Every structure is written in structure tokens, then in C-alpha cells.
mmCIF file of C-alpha atoms in Angstrom:
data_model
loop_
_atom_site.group_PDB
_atom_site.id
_atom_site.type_symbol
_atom_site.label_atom_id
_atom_site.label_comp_id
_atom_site.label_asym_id
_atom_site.label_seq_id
_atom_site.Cartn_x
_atom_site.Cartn_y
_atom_site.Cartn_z
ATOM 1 C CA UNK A 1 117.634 103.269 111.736
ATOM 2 C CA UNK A 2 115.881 101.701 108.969
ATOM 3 C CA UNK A 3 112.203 100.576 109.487
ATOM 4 C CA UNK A 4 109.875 100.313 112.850
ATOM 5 C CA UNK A 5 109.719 97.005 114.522
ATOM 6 C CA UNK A 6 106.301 96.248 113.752
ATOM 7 C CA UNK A 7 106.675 97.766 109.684
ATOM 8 C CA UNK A 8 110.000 95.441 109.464
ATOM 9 C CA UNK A 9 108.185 92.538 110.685
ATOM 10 C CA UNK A 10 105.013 92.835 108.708
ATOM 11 C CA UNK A 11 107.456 93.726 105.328
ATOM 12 C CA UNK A 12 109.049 90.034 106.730
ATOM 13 C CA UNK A 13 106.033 88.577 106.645
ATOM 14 C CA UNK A 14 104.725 89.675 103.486
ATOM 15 C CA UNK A 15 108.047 88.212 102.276
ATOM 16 C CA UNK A 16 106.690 84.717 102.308
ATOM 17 C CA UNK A 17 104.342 85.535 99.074
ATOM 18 C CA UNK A 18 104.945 84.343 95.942
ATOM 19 C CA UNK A 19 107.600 86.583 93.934
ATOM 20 C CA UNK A 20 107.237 89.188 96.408
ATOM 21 C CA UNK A 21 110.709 90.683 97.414
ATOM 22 C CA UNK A 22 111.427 93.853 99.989
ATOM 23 C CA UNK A 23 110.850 96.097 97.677
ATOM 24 C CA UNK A 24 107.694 95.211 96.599
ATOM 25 C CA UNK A 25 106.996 94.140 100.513
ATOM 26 C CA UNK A 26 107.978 97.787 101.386
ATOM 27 C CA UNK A 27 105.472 99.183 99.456
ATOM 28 C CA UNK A 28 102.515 96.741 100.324
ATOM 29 C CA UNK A 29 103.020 96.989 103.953
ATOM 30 C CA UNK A 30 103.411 101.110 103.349
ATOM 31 C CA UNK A 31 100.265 100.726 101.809
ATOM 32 C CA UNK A 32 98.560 99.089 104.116
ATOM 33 C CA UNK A 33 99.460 101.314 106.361
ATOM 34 C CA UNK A 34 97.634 103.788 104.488
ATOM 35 C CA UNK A 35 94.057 102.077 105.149
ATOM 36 C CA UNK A 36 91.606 103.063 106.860
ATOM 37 C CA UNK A 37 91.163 100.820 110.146
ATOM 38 C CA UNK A 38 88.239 99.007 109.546
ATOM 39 C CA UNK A 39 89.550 97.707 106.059
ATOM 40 C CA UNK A 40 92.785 96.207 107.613
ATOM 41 C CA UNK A 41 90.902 94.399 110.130
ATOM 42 C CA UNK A 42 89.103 93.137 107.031
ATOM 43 C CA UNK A 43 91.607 92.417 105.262
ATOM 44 C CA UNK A 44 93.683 90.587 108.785
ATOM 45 C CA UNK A 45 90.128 89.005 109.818
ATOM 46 C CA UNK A 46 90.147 87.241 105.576
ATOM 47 C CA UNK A 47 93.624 85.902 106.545
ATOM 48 C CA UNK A 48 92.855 84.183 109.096
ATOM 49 C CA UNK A 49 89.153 82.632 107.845
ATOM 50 C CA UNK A 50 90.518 81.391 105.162
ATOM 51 C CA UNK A 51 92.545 79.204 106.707
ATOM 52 C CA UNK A 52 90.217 77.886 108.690
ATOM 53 C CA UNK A 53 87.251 77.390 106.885
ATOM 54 C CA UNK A 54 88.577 76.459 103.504
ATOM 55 C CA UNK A 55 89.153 72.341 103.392
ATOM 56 C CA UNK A 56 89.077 69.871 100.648
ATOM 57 C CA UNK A 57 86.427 68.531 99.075
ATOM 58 C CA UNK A 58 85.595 65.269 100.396
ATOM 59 C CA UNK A 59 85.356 63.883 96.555
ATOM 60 C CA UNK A 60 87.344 65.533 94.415
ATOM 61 C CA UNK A 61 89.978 67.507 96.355
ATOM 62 C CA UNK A 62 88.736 70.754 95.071
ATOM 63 C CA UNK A 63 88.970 73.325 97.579
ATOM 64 C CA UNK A 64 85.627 74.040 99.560
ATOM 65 C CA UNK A 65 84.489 75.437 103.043
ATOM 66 C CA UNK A 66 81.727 72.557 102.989
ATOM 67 C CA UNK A 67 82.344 68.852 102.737
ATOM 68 C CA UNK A 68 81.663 68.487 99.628
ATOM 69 C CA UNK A 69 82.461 71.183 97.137
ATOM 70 C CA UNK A 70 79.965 73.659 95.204
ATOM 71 C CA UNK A 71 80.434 71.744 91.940
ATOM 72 C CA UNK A 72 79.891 67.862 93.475
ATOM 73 C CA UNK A 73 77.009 69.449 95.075
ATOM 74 C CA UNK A 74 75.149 71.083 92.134
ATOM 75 C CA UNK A 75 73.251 68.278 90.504
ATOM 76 C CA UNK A 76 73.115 69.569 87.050
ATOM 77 C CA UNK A 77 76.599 68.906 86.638
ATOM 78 C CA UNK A 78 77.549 65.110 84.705
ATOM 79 C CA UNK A 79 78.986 63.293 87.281
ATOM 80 C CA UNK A 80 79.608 60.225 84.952
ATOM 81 C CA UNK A 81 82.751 62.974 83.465
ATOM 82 C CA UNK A 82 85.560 63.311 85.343
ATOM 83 C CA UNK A 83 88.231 65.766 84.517
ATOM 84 C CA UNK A 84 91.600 65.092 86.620
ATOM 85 C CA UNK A 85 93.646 67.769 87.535
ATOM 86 C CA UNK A 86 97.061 68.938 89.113
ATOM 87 C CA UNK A 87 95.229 71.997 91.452
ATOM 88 C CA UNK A 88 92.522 74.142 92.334
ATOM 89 C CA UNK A 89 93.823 76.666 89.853
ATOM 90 C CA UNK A 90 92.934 74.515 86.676
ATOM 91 C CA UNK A 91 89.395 74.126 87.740
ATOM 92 C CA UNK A 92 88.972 77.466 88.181
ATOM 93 C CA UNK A 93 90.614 78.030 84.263
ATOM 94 C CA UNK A 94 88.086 75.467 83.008
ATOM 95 C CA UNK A 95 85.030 76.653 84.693
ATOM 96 C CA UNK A 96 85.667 80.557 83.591
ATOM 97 C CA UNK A 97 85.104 78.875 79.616
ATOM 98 C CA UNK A 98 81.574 77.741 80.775
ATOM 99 C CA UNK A 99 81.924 75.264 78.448
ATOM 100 C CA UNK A 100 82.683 72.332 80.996
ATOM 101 C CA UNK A 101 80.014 70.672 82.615
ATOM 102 C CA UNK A 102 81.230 67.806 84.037
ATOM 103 C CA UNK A 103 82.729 67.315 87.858
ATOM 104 C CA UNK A 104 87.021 67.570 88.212
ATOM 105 C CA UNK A 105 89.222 65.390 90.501
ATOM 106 C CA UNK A 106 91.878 67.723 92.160
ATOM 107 C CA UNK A 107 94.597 65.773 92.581
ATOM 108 C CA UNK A 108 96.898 68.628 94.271
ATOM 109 C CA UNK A 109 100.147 67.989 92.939
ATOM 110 C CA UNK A 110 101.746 65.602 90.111
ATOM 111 C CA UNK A 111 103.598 62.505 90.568
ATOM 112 C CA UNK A 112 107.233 63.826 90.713
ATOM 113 C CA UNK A 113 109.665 61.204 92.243
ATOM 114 C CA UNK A 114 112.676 63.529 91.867
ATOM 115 C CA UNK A 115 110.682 66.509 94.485
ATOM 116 C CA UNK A 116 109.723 63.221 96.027
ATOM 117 C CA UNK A 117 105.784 62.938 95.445
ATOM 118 C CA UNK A 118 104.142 59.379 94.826
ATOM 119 C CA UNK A 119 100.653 58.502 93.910
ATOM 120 C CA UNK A 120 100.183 57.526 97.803
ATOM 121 C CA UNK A 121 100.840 61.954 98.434
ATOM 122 C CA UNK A 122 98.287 62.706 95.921
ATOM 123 C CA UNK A 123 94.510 62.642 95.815
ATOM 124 C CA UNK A 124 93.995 59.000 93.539
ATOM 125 C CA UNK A 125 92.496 57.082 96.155
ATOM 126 C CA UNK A 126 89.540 58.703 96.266
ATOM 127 C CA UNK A 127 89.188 58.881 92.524
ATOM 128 C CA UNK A 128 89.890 54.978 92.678
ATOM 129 C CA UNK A 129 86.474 54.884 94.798
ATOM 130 C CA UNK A 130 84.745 57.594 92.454
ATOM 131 C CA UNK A 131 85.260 55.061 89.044
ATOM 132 C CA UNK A 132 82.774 52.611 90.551
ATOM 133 C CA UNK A 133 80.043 54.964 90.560
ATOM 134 C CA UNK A 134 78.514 55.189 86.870
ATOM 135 C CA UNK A 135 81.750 57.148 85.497
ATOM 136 C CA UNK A 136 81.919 56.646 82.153
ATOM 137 C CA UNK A 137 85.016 58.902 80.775
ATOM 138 C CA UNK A 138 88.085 60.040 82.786
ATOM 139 C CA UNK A 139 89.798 63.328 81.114
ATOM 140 C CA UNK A 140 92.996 63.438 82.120
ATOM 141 C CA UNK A 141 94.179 67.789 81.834
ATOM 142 C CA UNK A 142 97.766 67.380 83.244
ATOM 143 C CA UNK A 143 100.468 70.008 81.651
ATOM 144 C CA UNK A 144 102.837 68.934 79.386
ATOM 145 C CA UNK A 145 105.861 67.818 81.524
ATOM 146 C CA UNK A 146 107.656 65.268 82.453
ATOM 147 C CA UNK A 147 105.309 65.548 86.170
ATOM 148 C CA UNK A 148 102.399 65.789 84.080
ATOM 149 C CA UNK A 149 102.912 62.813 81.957
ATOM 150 C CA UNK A 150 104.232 60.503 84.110
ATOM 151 C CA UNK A 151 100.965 61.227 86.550
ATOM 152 C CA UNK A 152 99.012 60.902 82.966
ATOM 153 C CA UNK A 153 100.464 57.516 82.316
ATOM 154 C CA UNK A 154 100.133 56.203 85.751
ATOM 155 C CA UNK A 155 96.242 56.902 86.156
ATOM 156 C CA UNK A 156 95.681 56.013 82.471
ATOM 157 C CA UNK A 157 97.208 52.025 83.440
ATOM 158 C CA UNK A 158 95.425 52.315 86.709
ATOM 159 C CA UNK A 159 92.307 53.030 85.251
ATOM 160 C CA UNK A 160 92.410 50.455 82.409
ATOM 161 C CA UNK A 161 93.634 47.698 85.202
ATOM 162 C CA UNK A 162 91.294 48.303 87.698
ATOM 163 C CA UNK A 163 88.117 50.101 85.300
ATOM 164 C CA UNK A 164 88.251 48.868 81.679
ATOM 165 C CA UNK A 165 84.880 49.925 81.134
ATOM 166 C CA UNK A 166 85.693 53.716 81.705
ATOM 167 C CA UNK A 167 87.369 55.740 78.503
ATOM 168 C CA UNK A 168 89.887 57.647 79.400
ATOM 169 C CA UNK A 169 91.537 60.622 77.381
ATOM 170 C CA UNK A 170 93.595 63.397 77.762
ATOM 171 C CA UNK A 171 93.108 66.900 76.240
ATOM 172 C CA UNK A 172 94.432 67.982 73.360
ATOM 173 C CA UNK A 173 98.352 69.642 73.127
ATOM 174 C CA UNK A 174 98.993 71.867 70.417
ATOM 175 C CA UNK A 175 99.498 75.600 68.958
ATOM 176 C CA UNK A 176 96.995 77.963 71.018
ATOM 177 C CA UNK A 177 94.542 79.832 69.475
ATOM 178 C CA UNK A 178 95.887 82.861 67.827
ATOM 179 C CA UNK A 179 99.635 81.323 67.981
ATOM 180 C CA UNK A 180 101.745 81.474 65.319
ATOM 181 C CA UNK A 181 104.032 78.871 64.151
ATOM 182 C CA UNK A 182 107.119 80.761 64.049
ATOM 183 C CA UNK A 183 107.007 81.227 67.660
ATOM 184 C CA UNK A 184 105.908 77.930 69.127
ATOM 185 C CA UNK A 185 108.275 75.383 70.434
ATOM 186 C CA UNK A 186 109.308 72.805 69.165
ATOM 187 C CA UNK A 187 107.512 70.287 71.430
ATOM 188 C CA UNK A 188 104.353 72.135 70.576
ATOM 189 C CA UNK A 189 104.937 71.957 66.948
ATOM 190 C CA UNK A 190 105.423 68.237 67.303
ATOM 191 C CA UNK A 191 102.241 67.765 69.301
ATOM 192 C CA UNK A 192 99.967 70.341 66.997
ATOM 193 C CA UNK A 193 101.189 67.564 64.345
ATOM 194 C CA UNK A 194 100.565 64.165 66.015
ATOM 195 C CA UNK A 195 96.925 65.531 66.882
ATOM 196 C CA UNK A 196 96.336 66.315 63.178
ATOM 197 C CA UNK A 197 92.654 65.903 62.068
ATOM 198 C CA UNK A 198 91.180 65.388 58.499
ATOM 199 C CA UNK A 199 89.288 68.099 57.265
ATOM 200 C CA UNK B 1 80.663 78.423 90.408
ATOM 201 C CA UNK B 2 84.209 80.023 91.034
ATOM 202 C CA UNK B 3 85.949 80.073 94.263
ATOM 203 C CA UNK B 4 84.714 79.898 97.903
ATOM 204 C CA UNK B 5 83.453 82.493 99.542
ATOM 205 C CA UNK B 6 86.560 82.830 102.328
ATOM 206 C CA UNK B 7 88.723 82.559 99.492
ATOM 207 C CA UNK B 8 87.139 85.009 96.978
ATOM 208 C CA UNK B 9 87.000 87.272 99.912
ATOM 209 C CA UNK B 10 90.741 87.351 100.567
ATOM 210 C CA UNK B 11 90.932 87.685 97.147
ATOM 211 C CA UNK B 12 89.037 90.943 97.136
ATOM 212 C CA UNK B 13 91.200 92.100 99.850
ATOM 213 C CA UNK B 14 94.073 91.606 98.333
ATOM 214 C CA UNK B 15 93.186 93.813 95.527
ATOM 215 C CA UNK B 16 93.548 96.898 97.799
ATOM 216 C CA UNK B 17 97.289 96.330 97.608
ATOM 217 C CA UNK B 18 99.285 98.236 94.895
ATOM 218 C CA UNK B 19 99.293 96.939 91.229
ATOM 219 C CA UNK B 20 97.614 94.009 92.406
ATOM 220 C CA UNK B 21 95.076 92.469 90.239
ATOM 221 C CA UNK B 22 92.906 89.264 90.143
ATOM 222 C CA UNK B 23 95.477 87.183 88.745
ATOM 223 C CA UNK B 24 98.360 88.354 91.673
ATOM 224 C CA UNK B 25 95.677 87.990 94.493
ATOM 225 C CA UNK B 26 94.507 84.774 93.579
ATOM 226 C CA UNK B 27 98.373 84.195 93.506
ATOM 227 C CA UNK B 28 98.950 85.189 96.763
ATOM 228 C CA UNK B 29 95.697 83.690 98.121
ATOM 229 C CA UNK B 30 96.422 80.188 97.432
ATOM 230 C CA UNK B 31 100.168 81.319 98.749
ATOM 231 C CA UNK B 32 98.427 82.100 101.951
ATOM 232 C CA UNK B 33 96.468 78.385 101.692
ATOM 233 C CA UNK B 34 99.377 77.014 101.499
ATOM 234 C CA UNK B 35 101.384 78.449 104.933
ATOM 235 C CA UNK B 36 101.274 76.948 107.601
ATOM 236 C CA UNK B 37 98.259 78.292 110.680
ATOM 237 C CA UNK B 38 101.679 79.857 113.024
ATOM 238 C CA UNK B 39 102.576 81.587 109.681
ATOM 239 C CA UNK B 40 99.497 82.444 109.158
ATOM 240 C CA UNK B 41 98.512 83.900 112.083
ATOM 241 C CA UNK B 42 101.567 85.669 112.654
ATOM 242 C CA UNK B 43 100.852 87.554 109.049
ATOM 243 C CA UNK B 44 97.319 88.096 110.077
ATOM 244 C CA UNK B 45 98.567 89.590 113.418
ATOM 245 C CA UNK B 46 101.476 91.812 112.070
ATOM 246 C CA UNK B 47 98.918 93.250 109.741
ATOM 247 C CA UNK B 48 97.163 94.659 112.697
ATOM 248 C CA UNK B 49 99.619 95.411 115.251
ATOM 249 C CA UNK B 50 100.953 97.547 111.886
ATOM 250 C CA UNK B 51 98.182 99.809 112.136
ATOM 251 C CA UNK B 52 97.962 99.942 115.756
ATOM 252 C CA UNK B 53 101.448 100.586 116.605
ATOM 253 C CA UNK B 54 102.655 103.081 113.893
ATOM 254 C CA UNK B 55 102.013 106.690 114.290
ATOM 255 C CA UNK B 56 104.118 109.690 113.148
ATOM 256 C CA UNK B 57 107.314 111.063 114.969
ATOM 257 C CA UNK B 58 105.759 114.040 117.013
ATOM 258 C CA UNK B 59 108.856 116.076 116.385
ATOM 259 C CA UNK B 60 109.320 114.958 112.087
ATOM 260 C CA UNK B 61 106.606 113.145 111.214
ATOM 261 C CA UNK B 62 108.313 109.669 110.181
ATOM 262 C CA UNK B 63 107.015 106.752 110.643
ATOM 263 C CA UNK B 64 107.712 105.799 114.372
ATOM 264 C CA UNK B 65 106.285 103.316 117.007
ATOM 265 C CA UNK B 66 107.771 105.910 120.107
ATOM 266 C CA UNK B 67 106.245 109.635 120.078
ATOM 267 C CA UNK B 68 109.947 110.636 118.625
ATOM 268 C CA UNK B 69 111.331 108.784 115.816
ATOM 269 C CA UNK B 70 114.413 106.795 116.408
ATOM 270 C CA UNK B 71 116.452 109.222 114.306
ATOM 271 C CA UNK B 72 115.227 111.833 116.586
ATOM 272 C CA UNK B 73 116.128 110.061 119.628
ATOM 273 C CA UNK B 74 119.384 109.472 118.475
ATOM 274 C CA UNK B 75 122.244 111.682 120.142
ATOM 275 C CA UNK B 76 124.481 111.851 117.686
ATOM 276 C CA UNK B 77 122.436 112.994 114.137
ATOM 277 C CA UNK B 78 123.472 116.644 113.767
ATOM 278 C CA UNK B 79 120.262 118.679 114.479
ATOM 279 C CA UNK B 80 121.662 121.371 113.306
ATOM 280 C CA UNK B 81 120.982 119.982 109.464
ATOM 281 C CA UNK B 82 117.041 119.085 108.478
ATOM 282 C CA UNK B 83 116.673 116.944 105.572
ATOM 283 C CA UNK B 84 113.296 117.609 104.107
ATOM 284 C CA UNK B 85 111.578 115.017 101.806
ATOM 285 C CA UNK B 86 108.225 114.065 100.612
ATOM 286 C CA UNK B 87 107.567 110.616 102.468
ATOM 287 C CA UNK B 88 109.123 107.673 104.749
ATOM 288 C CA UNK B 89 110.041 105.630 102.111
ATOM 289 C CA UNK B 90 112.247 108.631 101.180
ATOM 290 C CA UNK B 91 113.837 108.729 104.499
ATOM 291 C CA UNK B 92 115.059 105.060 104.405
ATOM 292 C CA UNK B 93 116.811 105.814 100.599
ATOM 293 C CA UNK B 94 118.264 108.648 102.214
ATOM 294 C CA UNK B 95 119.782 106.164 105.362
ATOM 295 C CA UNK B 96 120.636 103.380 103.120
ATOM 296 C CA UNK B 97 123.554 105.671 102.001
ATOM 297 C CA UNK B 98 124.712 105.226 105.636
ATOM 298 C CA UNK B 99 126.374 109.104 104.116
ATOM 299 C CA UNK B 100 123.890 111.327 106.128
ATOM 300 C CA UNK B 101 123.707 112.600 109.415
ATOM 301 C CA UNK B 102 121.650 114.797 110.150
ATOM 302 C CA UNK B 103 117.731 114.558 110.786
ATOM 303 C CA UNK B 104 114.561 114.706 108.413
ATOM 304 C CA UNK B 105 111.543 116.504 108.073
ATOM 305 C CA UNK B 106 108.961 114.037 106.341
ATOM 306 C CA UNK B 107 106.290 116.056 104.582
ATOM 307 C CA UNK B 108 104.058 113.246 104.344
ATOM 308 C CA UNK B 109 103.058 114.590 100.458
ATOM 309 C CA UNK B 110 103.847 117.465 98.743
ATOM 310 C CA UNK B 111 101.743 120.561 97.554
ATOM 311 C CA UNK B 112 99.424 119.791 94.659
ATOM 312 C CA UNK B 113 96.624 122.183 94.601
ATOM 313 C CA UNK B 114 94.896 120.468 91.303
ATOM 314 C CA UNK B 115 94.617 117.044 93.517
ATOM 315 C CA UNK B 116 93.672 119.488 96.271
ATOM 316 C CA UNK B 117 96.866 119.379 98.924
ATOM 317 C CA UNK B 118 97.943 122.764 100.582
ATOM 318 C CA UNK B 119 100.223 123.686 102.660
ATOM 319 C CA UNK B 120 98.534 123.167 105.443
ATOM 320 C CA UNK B 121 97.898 119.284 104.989
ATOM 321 C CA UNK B 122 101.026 118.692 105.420
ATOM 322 C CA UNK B 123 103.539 118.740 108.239
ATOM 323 C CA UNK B 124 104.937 121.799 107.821
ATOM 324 C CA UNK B 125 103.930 123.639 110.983
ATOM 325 C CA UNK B 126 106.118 121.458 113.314
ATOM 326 C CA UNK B 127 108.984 122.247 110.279
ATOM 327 C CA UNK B 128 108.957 126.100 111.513
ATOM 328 C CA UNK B 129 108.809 125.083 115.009
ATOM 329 C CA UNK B 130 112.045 123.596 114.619
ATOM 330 C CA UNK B 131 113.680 125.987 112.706
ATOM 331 C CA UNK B 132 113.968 128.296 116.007
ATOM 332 C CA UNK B 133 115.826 125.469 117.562
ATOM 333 C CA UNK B 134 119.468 126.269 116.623
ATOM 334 C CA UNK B 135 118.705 125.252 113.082
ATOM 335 C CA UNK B 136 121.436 125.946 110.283
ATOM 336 C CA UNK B 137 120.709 124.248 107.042
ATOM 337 C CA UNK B 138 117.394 123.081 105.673
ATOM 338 C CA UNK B 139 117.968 120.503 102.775
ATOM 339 C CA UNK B 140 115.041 119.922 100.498
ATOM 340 C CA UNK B 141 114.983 116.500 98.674
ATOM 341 C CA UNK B 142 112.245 117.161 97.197
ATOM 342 C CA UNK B 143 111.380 115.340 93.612
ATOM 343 C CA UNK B 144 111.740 117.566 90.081
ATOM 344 C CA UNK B 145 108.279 117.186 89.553
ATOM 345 C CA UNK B 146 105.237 120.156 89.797
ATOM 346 C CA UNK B 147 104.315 119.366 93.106
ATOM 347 C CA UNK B 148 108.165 119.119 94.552
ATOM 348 C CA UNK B 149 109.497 122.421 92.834
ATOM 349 C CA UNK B 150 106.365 124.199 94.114
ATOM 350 C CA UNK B 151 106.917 121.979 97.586
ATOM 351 C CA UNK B 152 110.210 123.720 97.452
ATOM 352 C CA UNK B 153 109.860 127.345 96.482
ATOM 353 C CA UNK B 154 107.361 127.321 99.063
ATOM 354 C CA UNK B 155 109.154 126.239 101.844
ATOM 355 C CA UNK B 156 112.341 128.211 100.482
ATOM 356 C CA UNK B 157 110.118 131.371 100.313
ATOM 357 C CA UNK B 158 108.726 130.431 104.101
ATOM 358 C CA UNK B 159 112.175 130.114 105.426
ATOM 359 C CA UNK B 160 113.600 133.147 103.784
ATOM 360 C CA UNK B 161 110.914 134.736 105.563
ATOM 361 C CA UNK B 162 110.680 133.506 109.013
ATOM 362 C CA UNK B 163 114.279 132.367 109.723
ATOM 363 C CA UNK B 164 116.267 134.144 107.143
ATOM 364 C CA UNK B 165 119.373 133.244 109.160
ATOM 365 C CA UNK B 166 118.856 129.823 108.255
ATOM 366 C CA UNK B 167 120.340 128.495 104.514
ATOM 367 C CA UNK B 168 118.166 126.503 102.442
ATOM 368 C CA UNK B 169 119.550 123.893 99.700
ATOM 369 C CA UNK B 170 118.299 121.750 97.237
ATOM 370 C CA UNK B 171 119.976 118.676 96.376
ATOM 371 C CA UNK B 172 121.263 118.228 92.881
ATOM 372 C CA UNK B 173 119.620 116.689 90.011
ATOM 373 C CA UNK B 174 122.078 115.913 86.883
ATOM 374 C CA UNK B 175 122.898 112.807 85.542
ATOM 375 C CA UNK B 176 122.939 109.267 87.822
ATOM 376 C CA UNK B 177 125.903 108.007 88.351
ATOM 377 C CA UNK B 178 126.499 104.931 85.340
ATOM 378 C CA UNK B 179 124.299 107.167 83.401
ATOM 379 C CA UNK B 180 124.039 107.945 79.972
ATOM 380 C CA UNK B 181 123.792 111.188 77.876
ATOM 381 C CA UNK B 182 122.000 109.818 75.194
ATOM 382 C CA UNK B 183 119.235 107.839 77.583
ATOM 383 C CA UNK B 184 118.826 110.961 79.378
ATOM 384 C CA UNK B 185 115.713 112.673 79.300
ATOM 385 C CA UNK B 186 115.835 116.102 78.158
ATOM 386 C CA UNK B 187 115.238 117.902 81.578
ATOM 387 C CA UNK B 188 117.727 116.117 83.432
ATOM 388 C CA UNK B 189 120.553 116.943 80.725
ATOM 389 C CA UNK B 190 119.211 120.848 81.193
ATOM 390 C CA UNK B 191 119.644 120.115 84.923
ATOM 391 C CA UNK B 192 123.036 118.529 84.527
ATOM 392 C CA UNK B 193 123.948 121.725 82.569
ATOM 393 C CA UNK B 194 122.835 124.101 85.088
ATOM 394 C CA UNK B 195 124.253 122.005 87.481
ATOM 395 C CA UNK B 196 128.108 122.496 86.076
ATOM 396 C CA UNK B 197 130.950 123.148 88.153
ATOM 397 C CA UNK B 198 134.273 123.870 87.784
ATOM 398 C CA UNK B 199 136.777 121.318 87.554
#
């Protein structure tokens, strides 16, 4: 014998996360079974609301359970800044600075033609539509990679083609705060130097 | 603003899990986004069938879906031998050897009076009921920790008692196999000593 049916299947299912293998699957669903009732219906019932009341923002992409999302709804924000990037994730790394108060453009993914994703499978159309209404800078926050600077690139020329008016920029690569020289790469050695400043 | 409300919630769920902190839930969260609704709902639903369909073997308190285990259904385990160990997971170590066969006795926790477990909290009465059952050897696996060796001089003491006909062992603690002296830890070398046999 090894596990129950219903303890193998849930340790199955709890497979499908992210870095989770059966050891670590053993022990969640062992855990779980150690709830009390009311908090694994809670925790069952949050499963299954979240996918089906969280959509994408009708505007940016961001993920919301309204149409639009909580940050293209709050009117303090600058709508004429747009800061593009890959996923939900980023936004959420940005807003915890409080220092951003602009709108973002979720574009879920980065144009990758070797996984097979073009600028049709990601979210540019509707930033396309978004440029002709009083936006006056486009930052573009895409990683450093080859996904991230070829999706850079593209919506840099598309923006200058179809939106000279609107600056666009991209933010800054170099050595993080509190990094030391000696253990950065070197592609973040070359960066930290190209985006010198005069002091 | 930081994530939606479904999502934050699942988030907060998520936390109830083992060594699982913001950063892994909101991990696993957007995992969970990204699934599709059959997956979904099939994770949702194994969570709760979990809960509703697991209760403990009537006869040794594993983990079970039937009121006997299927160990204790099985025919041909020796009954004669009772394994005795802290908890389920221990059980499946145990079976994963594919080296035992005879049946268990799962404790489900181990005396601790400082975090306020007795003897009588845990599933020791249906142990003696057993014992009267053409019982010869009582096996404790119990851990070398405070709350296993008192686990096991209290059960030892019980048995010597009750069913004095019936021989109690402790499996050995020494050295793993592949292990070394010098990464031992100082009670397991003392073990290992104690342990010696002749060769």
C-alpha cells in the first residue's frame, strides 16, 4: 500500500504547482489534512473563485475581477505614463516602492519567436489604442534578455512609427543597490557602465 | 493598490500550508491562474473530498478511506509483528522499503507533556487491545528525540506490564548507511557504539 486514493490524488494534483515535487506535495496535502473543516472549504471555495472572477483588465492587461482594473480606475494616477510590462508580477514589484504613480500596460508574456510568441499573442494592440489618448511617455521595464529586448525594440519602433510625439524609455540596467562589483556579471558591469552619469 | 481581492484571498490561504510564505503563495497563486478551469476544479475538488474521505484505520489508526486500513485488510502482513511509529508519513518510509511485513500501529504523535500530549491523546488504547490478539513482537520506530524515547519507555513499560509474554524492540539508530564518522553528530556515534556487534 502506499497512500489512500483520495490523499494520492490530491498529492497529484498539488503536483502541478510551481517547483512543488511529491515530497513537498506529501506534506502539503498531509497538512491539509490537518485543518479544521471549515478552513479547507475556504481554502477549496478560493480555488475555485479565483478562477472565475479574476479577468484582465480591459486596458492594460493587469489582472482584475472588474473590467477595468483598480489602478486604471483610480483617477489620481497619471494616465499620460505608461509603464509596459512582461506580467502581473512586475506591477505588483513596482507598486510595493510607492514611488510609481503612473498606470502599467501588462503585456503577459515577451516576444519570444523560439517558444513561439509574436506581438499578435501579446497584449500591444490595446496599448496601440491607449497612445492616442494624451500619453506622453512610454517606459518600457522588460528584463534583460534576449525576450525582453527584442519585445523592447519592437514597441520602441512601433511607437516611434506610429506615435512620434510620445517619449519612450526604458529603465535603467545596472549594479543593484547594495551590490558589489566583484560579484556582478559581466553583462551588468557593462550596463552599470554605459548608463554612467556625471556627477 | 496590490492584488485583487479573489487573488489576495487565495493568497492568504495558501499561507496555511507548510513553510509557505507570501512570496511561494503568490507563486502558486498565479500557478493556479494559469491552469486550466478542469484542472482547476479537479484541485479544488480533491482538496475536499481529502477531508471528507480520510479517517483513521479503526484497528491502527493510519490514514485510511475504509474503517480498516489497507495494510490491515491485507491477508498476508504477519499480524503477529506491530510496527509502532509516530505518524502516517512514517508508515509509507517504512513500506517504501518493500522489506517489512508485518502491520503498524500509528501513534498519531508522541508523548510531550511540555507541549501538553499524554498518553491518552494518542492511540494507544486500541495498541493494548491488540496485543491480546496473538501478538508476538511490538517494534517501536519511534524517533531519538525526548518525546520518542519517553514514547518508548512508556509503551515498553505498558507492555512489560500487561502482556509480558509479548517482546518489545526498538529499531537501531547508528550510523546511515554512506555515512560518515566525522559528519556524525555526537549522539548518533554514542548510539553506533552502543549499538556494536560482533563480527
Amino acid at each position: 500500500m502506499l497512500y489512500p486514493k483520495s490523499l494520492e490524488s490530491l498529492i497529484e494534483n498539488l503536483k502541478k504547482l510551481p517547483g512543488v515535487g511529491q515530497k513537498t506535495a506529501e506534506r502539503y496535502a498531509l497538512s491539509i489534512l490537518g485543518l479544521e473543516m471549515d478552513e479547507v472549504s475556504d481554502l477549496a471555495e478560493a480555488i475555485i473563485e479565483l478562477k472565475a472572477k479574476i479577468k484582465n483588465c480591459r486596458k492594460c492587461g493587469n489582472l482584475s475581477e472588474d473590467d477595468l482594473c483598480a489602478i486604471c480606475q483610480d483617477e489620481l494616477r497619471d494616465s499620460s505614463i505608461i509603464c509596459v510590462v512582461a506580467n502581473t508580477t512586475d506591477t505588483i514589484a513596482m507598486e510595493k516602492t510607492e514611488n510609481y504613480h503612473g498606470t502599467y500596460h501588462v503585456l503577459n508574456g515577451l516576444i519570444s519567436p523560439s517558444k513561439g510568441v509574436l506581438p499578435d499573442d501579446l497584449n500591444i494592440k490595446s496599448l496601440k489604442e491607449r497612445l492616442n489618448d494624451g500619453v506622453e511617455e512610454v517606459i518600457i521595464a522588460t528584463n534583460l534578455t534576449v525576450e525582453g529586448d527584442t519585445t523592447s525594440l519592437y514597441l520602441s519602433k512601433l511607437i516611434a512609427m506610429e506615435n512620434p510625439e510620445v517619449k519612450v524609455t526604458r529603465i535603467a540596467h545596472g549594479l543593484p543597490v547594495g551590490g558589489h562589483l566583484d560579484y556582478a556579471d559581466d553583462l551588468t558591469i557593462i550596463k552599470a557602465l554605459e548608463g554612467r552619469f556625471k556627477i
